[in-house]
Amino acid sequence: MSAVAGTTEGEVMTGVPVSSGPFLFGTAERRLFGLMHVHAGHDARRKAMVLCAPLLQEGIRAHRALWAVAESMAAGGGAGLCFDWYGTGDSSGEDDGLSLPGMLADLDAAQAVMSARHGRDRLGWLALRSAALPVLAYLSQQAQPVDVVLWDPQLVGAGVIESWRRQHHAQLYESGRYPHARHDPDDNDLLGFRVDPALLTALASLDAAAIALPRGSRVRLMLWQRDEDIERFIRTQHGQGVEVDVFELDASDRPGWEDPKQFGAQAYPRRSVVQLGQRLATTEAR
């Protein structure tokens, strides 16, 4: 990786940057790339948020939307941290280095960075789509109440993996992407990524709809549509004494995540991003 935020090759920046911009954090063995969103006039007593990207191909397609939400938070006086999971994007590691235990370690590193500047009691989380799986697994282990925003969450790991495999097959054999060639992918090839089978096994075992967060936590669901998994998750949280607010986004704005013909399109639901940003701005002080 090239030098970032004043570091040189081999060095790791483990503290938070003074102002907005890219930086490295984590350990020398597990360098993570982060992008801090902070504007002039920022108040460290205001809410800070870690924004977590979905996995595999959706993580690439969601960059702009997460960037816009983080900028909206910064414009309101808060701070947002977007980062790449180990083995993805500009973080160190290869594709098959992505693992569930590793993602939990990445979240721990992100929490350490933001807590050092803002305190854990002012830290919130946002998970988009499949990021809900590692984020909920991580937050359920916390001793204190947590504050999390789940944006179009995918809560059942087995269903997520099935949808990835369907999309993978559609891209190779049904979408017309390769009309003059036949592709026989390797067993660990999935949506253009080299995936460790242990990751799929670990995710398949997760039913986040049944994961209870610490009592006193707050969940905000940002949804284009509701389903039984969402309803089951809400019931689980209520049974644990967790507050759940549901904000319905305009359903017509939902990206075509499952549509093979939109697979390569940039997923930037502008109207929903604005709605989500405004919603966070009005509830941020709570």
CSV table of C-alpha atoms in Angstrom, one decimal:
chain,number,residue,atom,x,y,z
A,1,MET,CA,0.0,0.0,0.0
A,2,SER,CA,1.2,3.5,-0.7
A,3,ALA,CA,1.8,6.1,1.9
A,4,VAL,CA,-1.4,7.5,3.4
A,5,ALA,CA,-1.9,10.5,5.7
A,6,GLY,CA,1.8,11.2,6.2
A,7,THR,CA,2.8,7.6,6.9
A,8,THR,CA,5.5,5.8,5.0
A,9,GLU,CA,5.5,2.2,3.8
A,10,GLY,CA,5.6,-0.1,6.8
A,11,GLU,CA,4.3,2.5,9.3
A,12,VAL,CA,0.9,2.4,10.8
A,13,MET,CA,-1.1,5.3,12.2
A,14,THR,CA,-3.0,4.1,15.2
A,15,GLY,CA,-4.4,7.4,16.4
A,16,VAL,CA,-7.2,9.4,14.8
A,17,PRO,CA,-6.3,12.0,12.2
A,18,VAL,CA,-6.5,15.7,13.2
A,19,SER,CA,-8.9,16.5,10.4
A,20,SER,CA,-10.8,14.9,7.6
A,21,GLY,CA,-8.9,12.5,5.3
A,22,PRO,CA,-7.6,9.0,4.8
A,23,PHE,CA,-5.4,7.3,7.4
A,24,LEU,CA,-4.3,3.9,8.5
A,25,PHE,CA,-5.2,2.3,11.8
A,26,GLY,CA,-5.0,-1.1,13.5
A,27,THR,CA,-1.9,-3.2,13.9
A,28,ALA,CA,1.1,-3.6,11.7
A,29,GLU,CA,-0.1,-7.1,10.9
A,30,ARG,CA,-3.6,-5.9,10.2
A,31,ARG,CA,-3.5,-2.5,8.6
A,32,LEU,CA,-6.9,-1.0,7.9
A,33,PHE,CA,-7.7,1.9,5.6
A,34,GLY,CA,-10.0,4.5,7.1
A,35,LEU,CA,-11.5,7.8,5.9
A,36,MET,CA,-12.5,10.2,8.6
A,37,HIS,CA,-15.2,12.8,7.9
A,38,VAL,CA,-14.9,15.8,10.1
A,39,HIS,CA,-15.7,19.4,9.2
A,40,ALA,CA,-14.6,22.8,10.6
A,41,GLY,CA,-16.5,23.5,13.8
A,42,HIS,CA,-16.7,19.9,14.8
A,43,ASP,CA,-17.5,19.3,18.4
A,44,ALA,CA,-16.0,16.2,19.9
A,45,ARG,CA,-18.9,16.0,22.3
A,46,ARG,CA,-21.3,15.4,19.4
A,47,LYS,CA,-22.1,12.0,18.0
A,48,ALA,CA,-19.5,9.9,16.1
A,49,MET,CA,-20.4,7.0,13.9
A,50,VAL,CA,-18.6,4.0,12.4
A,51,LEU,CA,-20.1,3.2,9.0
A,52,CYS,CA,-19.7,-0.4,7.8
A,53,ALA,CA,-19.8,-1.5,4.2
A,54,PRO,CA,-21.6,-4.6,3.0
A,55,LEU,CA,-19.5,-7.6,1.9
A,56,LEU,CA,-18.2,-8.6,-1.5
A,57,GLN,CA,-19.5,-6.8,-4.6
A,58,GLU,CA,-22.1,-4.7,-2.8
A,59,GLY,CA,-19.3,-3.2,-0.7
A,60,ILE,CA,-17.8,-1.7,-3.9
A,61,ARG,CA,-21.2,-0.5,-5.1
A,62,ALA,CA,-22.0,1.2,-1.8
A,63,HIS,CA,-18.9,3.4,-1.4
A,64,ARG,CA,-20.5,6.6,-2.6
A,65,ALA,CA,-23.7,6.2,-0.6
A,66,LEU,CA,-21.7,5.6,2.7
A,67,TRP,CA,-19.4,8.5,1.9
A,68,ALA,CA,-22.5,10.8,1.4
A,69,VAL,CA,-24.0,9.7,4.7
A,70,ALA,CA,-20.7,10.3,6.6
A,71,GLU,CA,-20.4,13.7,5.0
A,72,SER,CA,-23.9,14.5,6.1
A,73,MET,CA,-23.0,13.6,9.7
A,74,ALA,CA,-19.9,15.7,9.5
A,75,ALA,CA,-21.9,18.7,8.1
A,76,GLY,CA,-24.1,18.4,11.2
A,77,GLY,CA,-21.1,18.7,13.6
A,78,GLY,CA,-20.5,15.0,14.1
A,79,ALA,CA,-17.9,12.7,12.8
A,80,GLY,CA,-18.0,9.6,10.6
A,81,LEU,CA,-15.5,6.9,9.9
A,82,CYS,CA,-15.7,4.8,6.8
A,83,PHE,CA,-13.2,1.9,6.5
A,84,ASP,CA,-12.3,-1.1,4.5
A,85,TRP,CA,-12.5,-4.5,6.1
A,86,TYR,CA,-9.2,-6.4,6.2
A,87,GLY,CA,-8.7,-8.1,2.8
A,88,THR,CA,-10.9,-5.6,1.0
A,89,GLY,CA,-10.5,-2.2,-0.7
A,90,ASP,CA,-7.3,-0.3,0.4
A,91,SER,CA,-6.8,-2.3,3.6
A,92,SER,CA,-4.0,-4.9,3.8
A,93,GLY,CA,-4.7,-8.6,3.1
A,94,GLU,CA,-5.9,-10.7,0.3
A,95,ASP,CA,-9.5,-11.5,-0.6
A,96,ASP,CA,-9.5,-14.8,1.2
A,97,GLY,CA,-8.2,-13.0,4.3
A,98,LEU,CA,-11.8,-11.8,5.0
A,99,SER,CA,-13.2,-13.8,7.9
A,100,LEU,CA,-15.9,-13.4,10.6
A,101,PRO,CA,-13.4,-13.3,13.5
A,102,GLY,CA,-11.3,-10.9,11.5
A,103,MET,CA,-14.2,-8.6,10.9
A,104,LEU,CA,-15.0,-8.6,14.7
A,105,ALA,CA,-11.3,-7.6,15.2
A,106,ASP,CA,-11.7,-4.8,12.6
A,107,LEU,CA,-14.7,-3.4,14.4
A,108,ASP,CA,-12.8,-3.5,17.7
A,109,ALA,CA,-10.0,-1.5,16.0
A,110,ALA,CA,-12.5,1.0,14.6
A,111,GLN,CA,-14.1,1.4,18.1
A,112,ALA,CA,-10.7,2.1,19.6
A,113,VAL,CA,-10.0,4.8,17.1
A,114,MET,CA,-13.3,6.6,17.6
A,115,SER,CA,-13.5,6.1,21.3
A,116,ALA,CA,-10.1,7.7,21.8
A,117,ARG,CA,-11.5,10.9,20.4
A,118,HIS,CA,-15.2,10.9,21.3
A,119,GLY,CA,-15.7,8.4,24.1
A,120,ARG,CA,-17.6,5.1,23.8
A,121,ASP,CA,-20.8,6.7,25.1
A,122,ARG,CA,-21.0,9.0,22.1
A,123,LEU,CA,-20.2,6.3,19.5
A,124,GLY,CA,-22.8,4.9,17.1
A,125,TRP,CA,-22.7,2.3,14.3
A,126,LEU,CA,-24.2,2.1,10.9
A,127,ALA,CA,-24.4,-1.2,8.9
A,128,LEU,CA,-25.6,-1.5,5.3
A,129,ARG,CA,-27.0,-4.7,4.0
A,130,SER,CA,-24.8,-7.8,4.8
A,131,ALA,CA,-22.6,-5.7,7.2
A,132,ALA,CA,-25.4,-6.2,9.7
A,133,LEU,CA,-24.2,-9.8,10.3
A,134,PRO,CA,-20.7,-9.0,11.7
A,135,VAL,CA,-21.9,-5.8,13.3
A,136,LEU,CA,-24.7,-7.3,15.2
A,137,ALA,CA,-22.5,-10.3,16.2
A,138,TYR,CA,-20.0,-7.8,17.5
A,139,LEU,CA,-22.4,-5.5,19.3
A,140,SER,CA,-24.2,-8.3,21.0
A,141,GLN,CA,-20.9,-9.0,22.9
A,142,GLN,CA,-20.7,-5.5,24.4
A,143,ALA,CA,-21.3,-5.0,28.1
A,144,GLN,CA,-22.9,-1.6,27.7
A,145,PRO,CA,-25.9,-0.4,25.6
A,146,VAL,CA,-25.1,0.3,22.0
A,147,ASP,CA,-26.6,2.6,19.3
A,148,VAL,CA,-26.9,1.1,15.9
A,149,VAL,CA,-28.5,2.1,12.5
A,150,LEU,CA,-29.3,-0.8,10.3
A,151,TRP,CA,-29.8,0.2,6.7
A,152,ASP,CA,-31.7,-2.4,4.6
A,153,PRO,CA,-30.2,-5.1,6.8
A,154,GLN,CA,-29.7,-8.7,5.7
A,155,LEU,CA,-30.1,-10.7,8.9
A,156,VAL,CA,-30.0,-14.4,8.0
A,157,GLY,CA,-26.5,-15.5,6.9
A,158,ALA,CA,-27.7,-18.6,5.0
A,159,GLY,CA,-30.0,-16.4,2.9
A,160,VAL,CA,-27.2,-13.9,2.1
A,161,ILE,CA,-24.9,-16.7,0.9
A,162,GLU,CA,-27.7,-18.2,-1.2
A,163,SER,CA,-28.3,-14.8,-2.8
A,164,TRP,CA,-24.6,-14.4,-3.6
A,165,ARG,CA,-24.5,-17.8,-5.3
A,166,ARG,CA,-27.6,-17.1,-7.3
A,167,GLN,CA,-26.1,-13.8,-8.5
A,168,HIS,CA,-22.8,-15.5,-9.3
A,169,HIS,CA,-24.5,-18.1,-11.4
A,170,ALA,CA,-26.6,-15.5,-13.2
A,171,GLN,CA,-23.6,-13.4,-14.0
A,172,LEU,CA,-21.7,-16.4,-15.5
A,173,TYR,CA,-24.5,-18.1,-17.4
A,174,GLU,CA,-27.7,-16.0,-17.7
A,175,SER,CA,-26.9,-12.3,-17.9
A,176,GLY,CA,-25.2,-12.3,-21.3
A,177,ARG,CA,-22.0,-10.9,-19.8
A,178,TYR,CA,-19.9,-13.7,-21.4
A,179,PRO,CA,-21.7,-14.6,-24.7
A,180,HIS,CA,-18.7,-16.3,-26.3
A,181,ALA,CA,-17.0,-18.0,-23.4
A,182,ARG,CA,-17.7,-20.6,-20.8
A,183,HIS,CA,-16.5,-20.0,-17.3
A,184,ASP,CA,-16.0,-22.8,-14.8
A,185,PRO,CA,-15.1,-20.9,-11.6
A,186,ASP,CA,-13.0,-22.3,-8.9
A,187,ASP,CA,-14.8,-23.5,-5.8
A,188,ASN,CA,-13.7,-20.5,-3.8
A,189,ASP,CA,-14.6,-17.9,-6.5
A,190,LEU,CA,-17.7,-15.9,-5.7
A,191,LEU,CA,-18.8,-12.7,-7.4
A,192,GLY,CA,-15.2,-12.0,-8.5
A,193,PHE,CA,-13.7,-12.5,-5.1
A,194,ARG,CA,-11.6,-15.4,-3.8
A,195,VAL,CA,-13.5,-16.4,-0.7
A,196,ASP,CA,-12.4,-18.5,2.2
A,197,PRO,CA,-15.0,-21.3,2.6
A,198,ALA,CA,-14.7,-20.8,6.4
A,199,LEU,CA,-16.2,-17.3,5.9
A,200,LEU,CA,-19.2,-18.7,4.2
A,201,THR,CA,-19.6,-21.4,6.9
A,202,ALA,CA,-19.4,-18.8,9.7
A,203,LEU,CA,-21.8,-16.4,8.0
A,204,ALA,CA,-24.3,-19.3,7.3
A,205,SER,CA,-24.4,-20.1,11.0
A,206,LEU,CA,-25.5,-16.5,11.9
A,207,ASP,CA,-29.2,-15.7,12.4
A,208,ALA,CA,-28.9,-12.1,13.4
A,209,ALA,CA,-32.7,-11.8,13.6
A,210,ALA,CA,-32.4,-13.8,16.8
A,211,ILE,CA,-29.4,-11.9,18.2
A,212,ALA,CA,-30.3,-9.7,21.2
A,213,LEU,CA,-28.4,-6.5,21.8
A,214,PRO,CA,-27.5,-5.4,25.4
A,215,ARG,CA,-30.5,-4.1,27.3
A,216,GLY,CA,-31.0,-0.4,27.0
A,217,SER,CA,-29.6,-0.3,23.5
A,218,ARG,CA,-31.2,1.7,20.6
A,219,VAL,CA,-31.7,0.4,17.1
A,220,ARG,CA,-32.8,2.5,14.1
A,221,LEU,CA,-34.0,0.5,11.1
A,222,MET,CA,-33.9,2.4,7.8
A,223,LEU,CA,-36.0,0.2,5.4
A,224,TRP,CA,-37.1,0.2,1.9
A,225,GLN,CA,-39.2,-2.9,2.7
A,226,ARG,CA,-40.1,-5.0,5.7
A,227,ASP,CA,-40.1,-8.8,5.8
A,228,GLU,CA,-40.5,-11.6,8.4
A,229,ASP,CA,-36.8,-11.5,9.3
A,230,ILE,CA,-37.1,-7.8,10.2
A,231,GLU,CA,-40.2,-8.4,12.2
A,232,ARG,CA,-38.6,-11.3,14.0
A,233,PHE,CA,-35.5,-9.1,14.8
A,234,ILE,CA,-37.8,-6.4,16.2
A,235,ARG,CA,-39.5,-8.9,18.5
A,236,THR,CA,-36.2,-10.2,19.7
A,237,GLN,CA,-35.0,-6.7,20.6
A,238,HIS,CA,-38.3,-5.7,22.3
A,239,GLY,CA,-38.0,-8.9,24.4
A,240,GLN,CA,-34.6,-7.7,25.6
A,241,GLY,CA,-35.7,-4.2,26.4
A,242,VAL,CA,-34.1,-2.6,23.4
A,243,GLU,CA,-35.7,0.4,21.7
A,244,VAL,CA,-36.3,0.0,18.0
A,245,ASP,CA,-37.3,2.9,15.7
A,246,VAL,CA,-38.4,2.1,12.1
A,247,PHE,CA,-38.0,4.7,9.4
A,248,GLU,CA,-39.4,3.8,6.0
A,249,LEU,CA,-37.5,5.0,3.0
A,250,ASP,CA,-39.2,5.4,-0.4
A,251,ALA,CA,-39.5,1.8,-1.8
A,252,SER,CA,-39.1,3.0,-5.4
A,253,ASP,CA,-35.6,4.2,-4.5
A,254,ARG,CA,-34.3,0.8,-3.5
A,255,PRO,CA,-31.3,-0.3,-5.7
A,256,GLY,CA,-31.8,-3.5,-7.7
A,257,TRP,CA,-29.4,-5.5,-5.6
A,258,GLU,CA,-30.6,-8.8,-6.9
A,259,ASP,CA,-31.2,-7.8,-10.6
A,260,PRO,CA,-28.4,-9.4,-12.7
A,261,LYS,CA,-28.7,-6.7,-15.3
A,262,GLN,CA,-28.0,-4.0,-12.6
A,263,PHE,CA,-25.1,-5.9,-11.1
A,264,GLY,CA,-22.4,-3.5,-12.5
A,265,ALA,CA,-24.4,-0.3,-11.9
A,266,GLN,CA,-23.4,2.2,-9.4
A,267,ALA,CA,-25.8,1.9,-6.5
A,268,TYR,CA,-26.3,5.4,-5.2
A,269,PRO,CA,-29.9,6.0,-4.0
A,270,ARG,CA,-29.6,9.7,-3.8
A,271,ARG,CA,-33.1,10.4,-2.3
A,272,SER,CA,-32.8,7.7,0.3
A,273,VAL,CA,-29.3,9.0,1.3
A,274,VAL,CA,-30.7,12.4,1.8
A,275,GLN,CA,-33.6,11.0,3.9
A,276,LEU,CA,-31.3,8.9,6.0
A,277,GLY,CA,-28.9,11.8,6.6
A,278,GLN,CA,-31.7,14.1,7.6
A,279,ARG,CA,-33.1,11.4,9.9
A,280,LEU,CA,-29.8,10.9,11.6
A,281,ALA,CA,-29.3,14.7,12.0
A,282,THR,CA,-32.7,15.1,13.8
A,283,THR,CA,-32.1,12.1,16.1
A,284,GLU,CA,-28.3,12.5,16.6
A,285,ALA,CA,-28.6,14.4,19.9
A,286,ARG,CA,-30.7,11.8,21.6
